[in-house]
mmCIF file of C-alpha atoms in Angstrom:
data_model
loop_
_atom_site.group_PDB
_atom_site.id
_atom_site.type_symbol
_atom_site.label_atom_id
_atom_site.label_comp_id
_atom_site.label_asym_id
_atom_site.label_seq_id
_atom_site.Cartn_x
_atom_site.Cartn_y
_atom_site.Cartn_z
ATOM 1 C CA TYR A 274 -10.101 -45.991 -23.671
ATOM 2 C CA LYS A 275 -13.313 -48.321 -23.239
ATOM 3 C CA MET A 276 -15.336 -47.366 -20.168
ATOM 4 C CA LYS A 277 -18.391 -48.935 -18.414
ATOM 5 C CA THR A 278 -20.953 -46.432 -19.022
ATOM 6 C CA LEU A 279 -23.932 -47.100 -17.260
ATOM 7 C CA THR A 280 -26.704 -49.606 -18.243
ATOM 8 C CA GLU A 281 -30.671 -48.614 -17.881
ATOM 9 C CA LEU A 282 -30.277 -51.989 -14.826
ATOM 10 C CA ASP A 283 -27.330 -49.632 -13.155
ATOM 11 C CA TYR A 284 -30.720 -46.709 -13.782
ATOM 12 C CA ALA A 285 -32.974 -48.144 -12.136
ATOM 13 C CA MET A 286 -30.952 -50.150 -8.991
ATOM 14 C CA ALA A 287 -30.677 -46.377 -7.874
ATOM 15 C CA ALA A 288 -34.088 -45.223 -8.717
ATOM 16 C CA LYS A 289 -34.816 -48.639 -6.414
ATOM 17 C CA PHE A 290 -32.371 -47.478 -4.196
ATOM 18 C CA LEU A 291 -33.369 -43.683 -4.102
ATOM 19 C CA ASN A 292 -37.286 -44.869 -4.742
ATOM 20 C CA CYS A 293 -37.476 -41.973 -6.853
ATOM 21 C CA GLU A 294 -38.018 -42.038 -10.579
ATOM 22 C CA ILE A 295 -34.999 -43.080 -12.831
ATOM 23 C CA ALA A 296 -36.141 -39.781 -15.062
ATOM 24 C CA VAL A 297 -34.795 -37.845 -12.121
ATOM 25 C CA ILE A 298 -31.193 -39.407 -11.121
ATOM 26 C CA LYS A 299 -30.969 -39.212 -15.283
ATOM 27 C CA ALA A 300 -31.937 -35.316 -15.069
ATOM 28 C CA VAL A 301 -29.045 -35.209 -12.164
ATOM 29 C CA LYS A 302 -26.518 -36.337 -14.125
ATOM 30 C CA GLU A 303 -27.647 -34.373 -17.728
ATOM 31 C CA VAL A 304 -27.388 -31.395 -15.946
ATOM 32 C CA GLU A 305 -23.985 -32.314 -13.963
ATOM 33 C CA SER A 306 -21.959 -33.439 -16.212
ATOM 34 C CA ALA A 307 -23.177 -32.937 -19.887
ATOM 35 C CA GLY A 308 -23.720 -37.167 -20.156
ATOM 36 C CA SER A 309 -20.246 -39.290 -18.976
ATOM 37 C CA GLY A 310 -18.163 -39.296 -15.891
ATOM 38 C CA PHE A 311 -14.744 -39.326 -18.076
ATOM 39 C CA LEU A 312 -13.854 -37.277 -20.541
ATOM 40 C CA PRO A 313 -11.585 -38.884 -23.762
ATOM 41 C CA ASN A 314 -8.878 -39.651 -21.557
ATOM 42 C CA GLY A 315 -10.253 -42.071 -19.704
ATOM 43 C CA LYS A 316 -9.594 -39.285 -16.662
ATOM 44 C CA PRO A 317 -12.999 -39.167 -14.536
ATOM 45 C CA LYS A 318 -14.604 -35.643 -15.429
ATOM 46 C CA ILE A 319 -13.694 -33.004 -12.755
ATOM 47 C CA LEU A 320 -13.878 -29.424 -11.579
ATOM 48 C CA PHE A 321 -11.394 -27.435 -9.515
ATOM 49 C CA GLU A 322 -13.038 -25.104 -6.960
ATOM 50 C CA GLY A 323 -9.836 -23.267 -5.854
ATOM 51 C CA HIS A 324 -11.764 -21.021 -3.014
ATOM 52 C CA TRP A 325 -11.891 -25.114 -1.624
ATOM 53 C CA PHE A 326 -8.510 -25.906 -1.833
ATOM 54 C CA TYR A 327 -8.210 -22.539 0.089
ATOM 55 C CA LYS A 328 -10.373 -23.083 2.438
ATOM 56 C CA TYR A 329 -8.546 -26.302 3.266
ATOM 57 C CA THR A 330 -5.095 -24.828 3.292
ATOM 58 C CA ASN A 331 -6.577 -21.508 5.369
ATOM 59 C CA GLY A 332 -4.671 -19.979 2.667
ATOM 60 C CA LYS A 333 -1.022 -20.631 3.326
ATOM 61 C CA PHE A 334 -0.899 -20.723 -0.346
ATOM 62 C CA GLY A 335 -1.572 -17.471 -0.755
ATOM 63 C CA SER A 336 -3.335 -16.369 -4.649
ATOM 64 C CA SER A 337 -3.083 -18.432 -7.688
ATOM 65 C CA ASN A 338 -5.207 -20.945 -10.208
ATOM 66 C CA VAL A 339 -5.504 -23.364 -7.920
ATOM 67 C CA SER A 340 -5.701 -21.101 -4.014
ATOM 68 C CA TYR A 341 -8.275 -17.535 -3.833
ATOM 69 C CA PRO A 342 -10.082 -16.922 -1.370
ATOM 70 C CA ASN A 343 -13.934 -16.210 -3.589
ATOM 71 C CA TRP A 344 -15.644 -18.488 -6.137
ATOM 72 C CA VAL A 345 -14.875 -17.928 -9.034
ATOM 73 C CA ARG A 346 -15.266 -19.421 -12.983
ATOM 74 C CA ASN A 347 -12.403 -17.974 -14.100
ATOM 75 C CA TYR A 348 -10.765 -21.442 -14.632
ATOM 76 C CA TYR A 349 -13.136 -23.916 -15.405
ATOM 77 C CA ASN A 350 -11.580 -23.766 -18.918
ATOM 78 C CA GLU A 351 -8.327 -24.337 -17.729
ATOM 79 C CA ASP A 352 -7.996 -28.207 -17.787
ATOM 80 C CA GLN A 353 -8.948 -29.343 -14.339
ATOM 81 C CA HIS A 354 -6.217 -31.779 -13.930
ATOM 82 C CA GLU A 355 -3.367 -29.694 -14.145
ATOM 83 C CA ARG A 356 -4.770 -27.506 -11.922
ATOM 84 C CA LEU A 357 -5.564 -30.418 -9.886
ATOM 85 C CA ASP A 358 -1.823 -32.323 -10.315
ATOM 86 C CA LYS A 359 0.534 -28.474 -9.385
ATOM 87 C CA ALA A 360 -2.161 -28.518 -6.158
ATOM 88 C CA ALA A 361 -1.819 -31.343 -4.887
ATOM 89 C CA LYS A 362 1.966 -30.572 -4.734
ATOM 90 C CA LEU A 363 1.086 -28.275 -2.398
ATOM 91 C CA ASP A 364 -1.086 -30.302 -0.479
ATOM 92 C CA ARG A 365 -2.484 -33.630 -1.688
ATOM 93 C CA GLU A 366 -5.701 -34.360 0.501
ATOM 94 C CA SER A 367 -6.782 -30.425 0.087
ATOM 95 C CA ALA A 368 -6.334 -30.537 -3.541
ATOM 96 C CA LEU A 369 -8.693 -34.123 -3.334
ATOM 97 C CA LYS A 370 -11.432 -32.983 -1.432
ATOM 98 C CA SER A 371 -11.122 -29.351 -3.212
ATOM 99 C CA ALA A 372 -12.568 -31.300 -6.759
ATOM 100 C CA SER A 373 -15.791 -31.597 -7.389
ATOM 101 C CA TRP A 374 -16.013 -35.572 -9.355
ATOM 102 C CA GLY A 375 -17.167 -37.985 -11.849
ATOM 103 C CA MET A 376 -20.675 -37.679 -13.631
ATOM 104 C CA PHE A 377 -22.395 -36.056 -10.902
ATOM 105 C CA GLN A 378 -19.530 -33.987 -9.480
ATOM 106 C CA ILE A 379 -19.124 -34.710 -5.448
ATOM 107 C CA MET A 380 -17.082 -32.556 -3.776
ATOM 108 C CA GLY A 381 -14.052 -35.108 -2.371
ATOM 109 C CA GLY A 382 -15.007 -33.540 0.543
ATOM 110 C CA ASN A 383 -18.302 -35.204 0.907
ATOM 111 C CA TYR A 384 -15.909 -38.585 0.485
ATOM 112 C CA LYS A 385 -18.039 -39.605 3.963
ATOM 113 C CA LYS A 386 -21.057 -38.463 2.892
ATOM 114 C CA ALA A 387 -20.765 -40.962 -0.196
ATOM 115 C CA GLY A 388 -19.907 -43.789 1.130
ATOM 116 C CA PHE A 389 -16.491 -44.034 1.979
ATOM 117 C CA ASN A 390 -13.733 -44.602 4.485
ATOM 118 C CA ASN A 391 -11.307 -42.769 3.170
ATOM 119 C CA LEU A 392 -10.712 -40.153 0.955
ATOM 120 C CA GLN A 393 -8.384 -42.564 -0.817
ATOM 121 C CA ASP A 394 -10.582 -44.511 -1.837
ATOM 122 C CA PHE A 395 -13.037 -42.446 -2.783
ATOM 123 C CA VAL A 396 -10.878 -41.281 -5.752
ATOM 124 C CA ASN A 397 -10.145 -44.864 -6.938
ATOM 125 C CA ALA A 398 -13.801 -45.158 -7.361
ATOM 126 C CA MET A 399 -14.382 -41.563 -8.898
ATOM 127 C CA TYR A 400 -11.582 -43.812 -11.910
ATOM 128 C CA LYS A 401 -13.464 -46.915 -11.618
ATOM 129 C CA ASP A 402 -15.907 -46.844 -13.992
ATOM 130 C CA GLU A 403 -19.602 -44.316 -13.589
ATOM 131 C CA ALA A 404 -22.003 -47.390 -11.552
ATOM 132 C CA SER A 405 -19.030 -46.242 -8.856
ATOM 133 C CA GLN A 406 -19.696 -42.423 -9.250
ATOM 134 C CA LEU A 407 -23.753 -43.120 -9.114
ATOM 135 C CA MET A 408 -23.821 -45.417 -6.014
ATOM 136 C CA ALA A 409 -21.339 -42.553 -4.227
ATOM 137 C CA PHE A 410 -23.754 -40.203 -5.864
ATOM 138 C CA CYS A 411 -27.189 -42.393 -4.068
ATOM 139 C CA ASN A 412 -25.122 -41.754 -0.902
ATOM 140 C CA PHE A 413 -24.628 -38.949 -0.673
ATOM 141 C CA VAL A 414 -28.141 -38.305 -1.325
ATOM 142 C CA LYS A 415 -29.491 -41.003 1.530
ATOM 143 C CA ASN A 416 -26.889 -39.458 3.622
ATOM 144 C CA SER A 417 -27.304 -35.673 2.840
ATOM 145 C CA GLY A 418 -30.815 -35.999 3.677
ATOM 146 C CA LEU A 419 -32.078 -34.669 -0.098
ATOM 147 C CA GLN A 420 -33.461 -37.950 -0.621
ATOM 148 C CA ASP A 421 -36.923 -36.595 -0.464
ATOM 149 C CA GLU A 422 -36.430 -33.624 -2.389
ATOM 150 C CA LEU A 423 -35.394 -36.035 -5.425
ATOM 151 C CA GLN A 424 -39.065 -38.297 -3.693
ATOM 152 C CA HIS A 425 -40.441 -35.680 -5.029
ATOM 153 C CA LYS A 426 -39.161 -33.817 -7.462
ATOM 154 C CA ASP A 427 -38.156 -30.681 -5.639
ATOM 155 C CA TRP A 428 -36.139 -28.930 -7.255
ATOM 156 C CA VAL A 429 -35.396 -25.957 -5.811
ATOM 157 C CA GLY A 430 -35.020 -27.684 -2.626
ATOM 158 C CA PHE A 431 -32.363 -30.189 -4.033
ATOM 159 C CA ALA A 432 -30.713 -27.667 -6.045
ATOM 160 C CA PHE A 433 -30.100 -25.559 -2.288
ATOM 161 C CA GLY A 434 -29.290 -28.629 -1.185
ATOM 162 C CA TYR A 435 -27.393 -30.052 -3.723
ATOM 163 C CA ASN A 436 -25.401 -26.353 -5.081
ATOM 164 C CA GLY A 437 -25.370 -25.046 -2.354
ATOM 165 C CA SER A 438 -27.279 -20.533 -2.315
ATOM 166 C CA GLY A 439 -25.894 -20.199 -5.303
ATOM 167 C CA TYR A 440 -27.314 -22.214 -7.373
ATOM 168 C CA ARG A 441 -29.778 -19.737 -8.092
ATOM 169 C CA VAL A 442 -27.216 -18.274 -10.635
ATOM 170 C CA ASN A 443 -27.064 -20.922 -12.686
ATOM 171 C CA ASN A 444 -30.159 -21.190 -12.767
ATOM 172 C CA TYR A 445 -29.972 -25.305 -10.984
ATOM 173 C CA HIS A 446 -32.919 -25.734 -10.444
ATOM 174 C CA THR A 447 -34.339 -24.639 -14.005
ATOM 175 C CA LYS A 448 -32.014 -26.655 -15.206
ATOM 176 C CA LEU A 449 -32.700 -29.677 -13.215
ATOM 177 C CA ALA A 450 -37.032 -29.659 -15.098
ATOM 178 C CA ASN A 451 -36.606 -28.763 -17.705
ATOM 179 C CA ALA A 452 -33.995 -32.100 -17.974
ATOM 180 C CA TYR A 453 -36.401 -34.817 -16.106
ATOM 181 C CA LYS A 454 -39.625 -33.342 -18.367
ATOM 182 C CA LYS A 455 -37.379 -34.237 -21.352
ATOM 183 C CA TYR A 456 -35.959 -37.862 -19.255
ATOM 184 C CA SER A 457 -39.693 -38.325 -18.603
ATOM 185 C CA LYS A 458 -41.505 -38.649 -21.287
#
């Protein structure tokens, strides 16, 4: 499987679009997906979030490894595409919205902020290539009002806006700052 990976030009264009440093974008990429937006089999990296599926479906599928009321990391070691497929058999749209996608781990439910008219176009872009994943990230950052946080390297502000109030538990802001230091050298 040969996938199109990001080039320095892709990063430069994204940095220009967001008016921030290239190192900032590389730092977010590293923290979100440890590098690639794809698995070795060619499918995009995803993380299926059962608590979002539970919310989108009002809990109508009860509790299982794909549906539960509160965030847990119990299922992170399971095959995420298998979990997504299982949930999609119950409610496809809610399942696709409940996964975070690609090298920047954008939730499917944020497809409009990522610049797409519909959920399927977003998913198709996540399968296409890393450049499409990067463009979705750029649109999401702009449309979520997080551009100034990246410009000023406000890691706490960005982490809160991008990952929600639980960011401190995972030291998300510290990981971003450290990754930025690495790339800005």
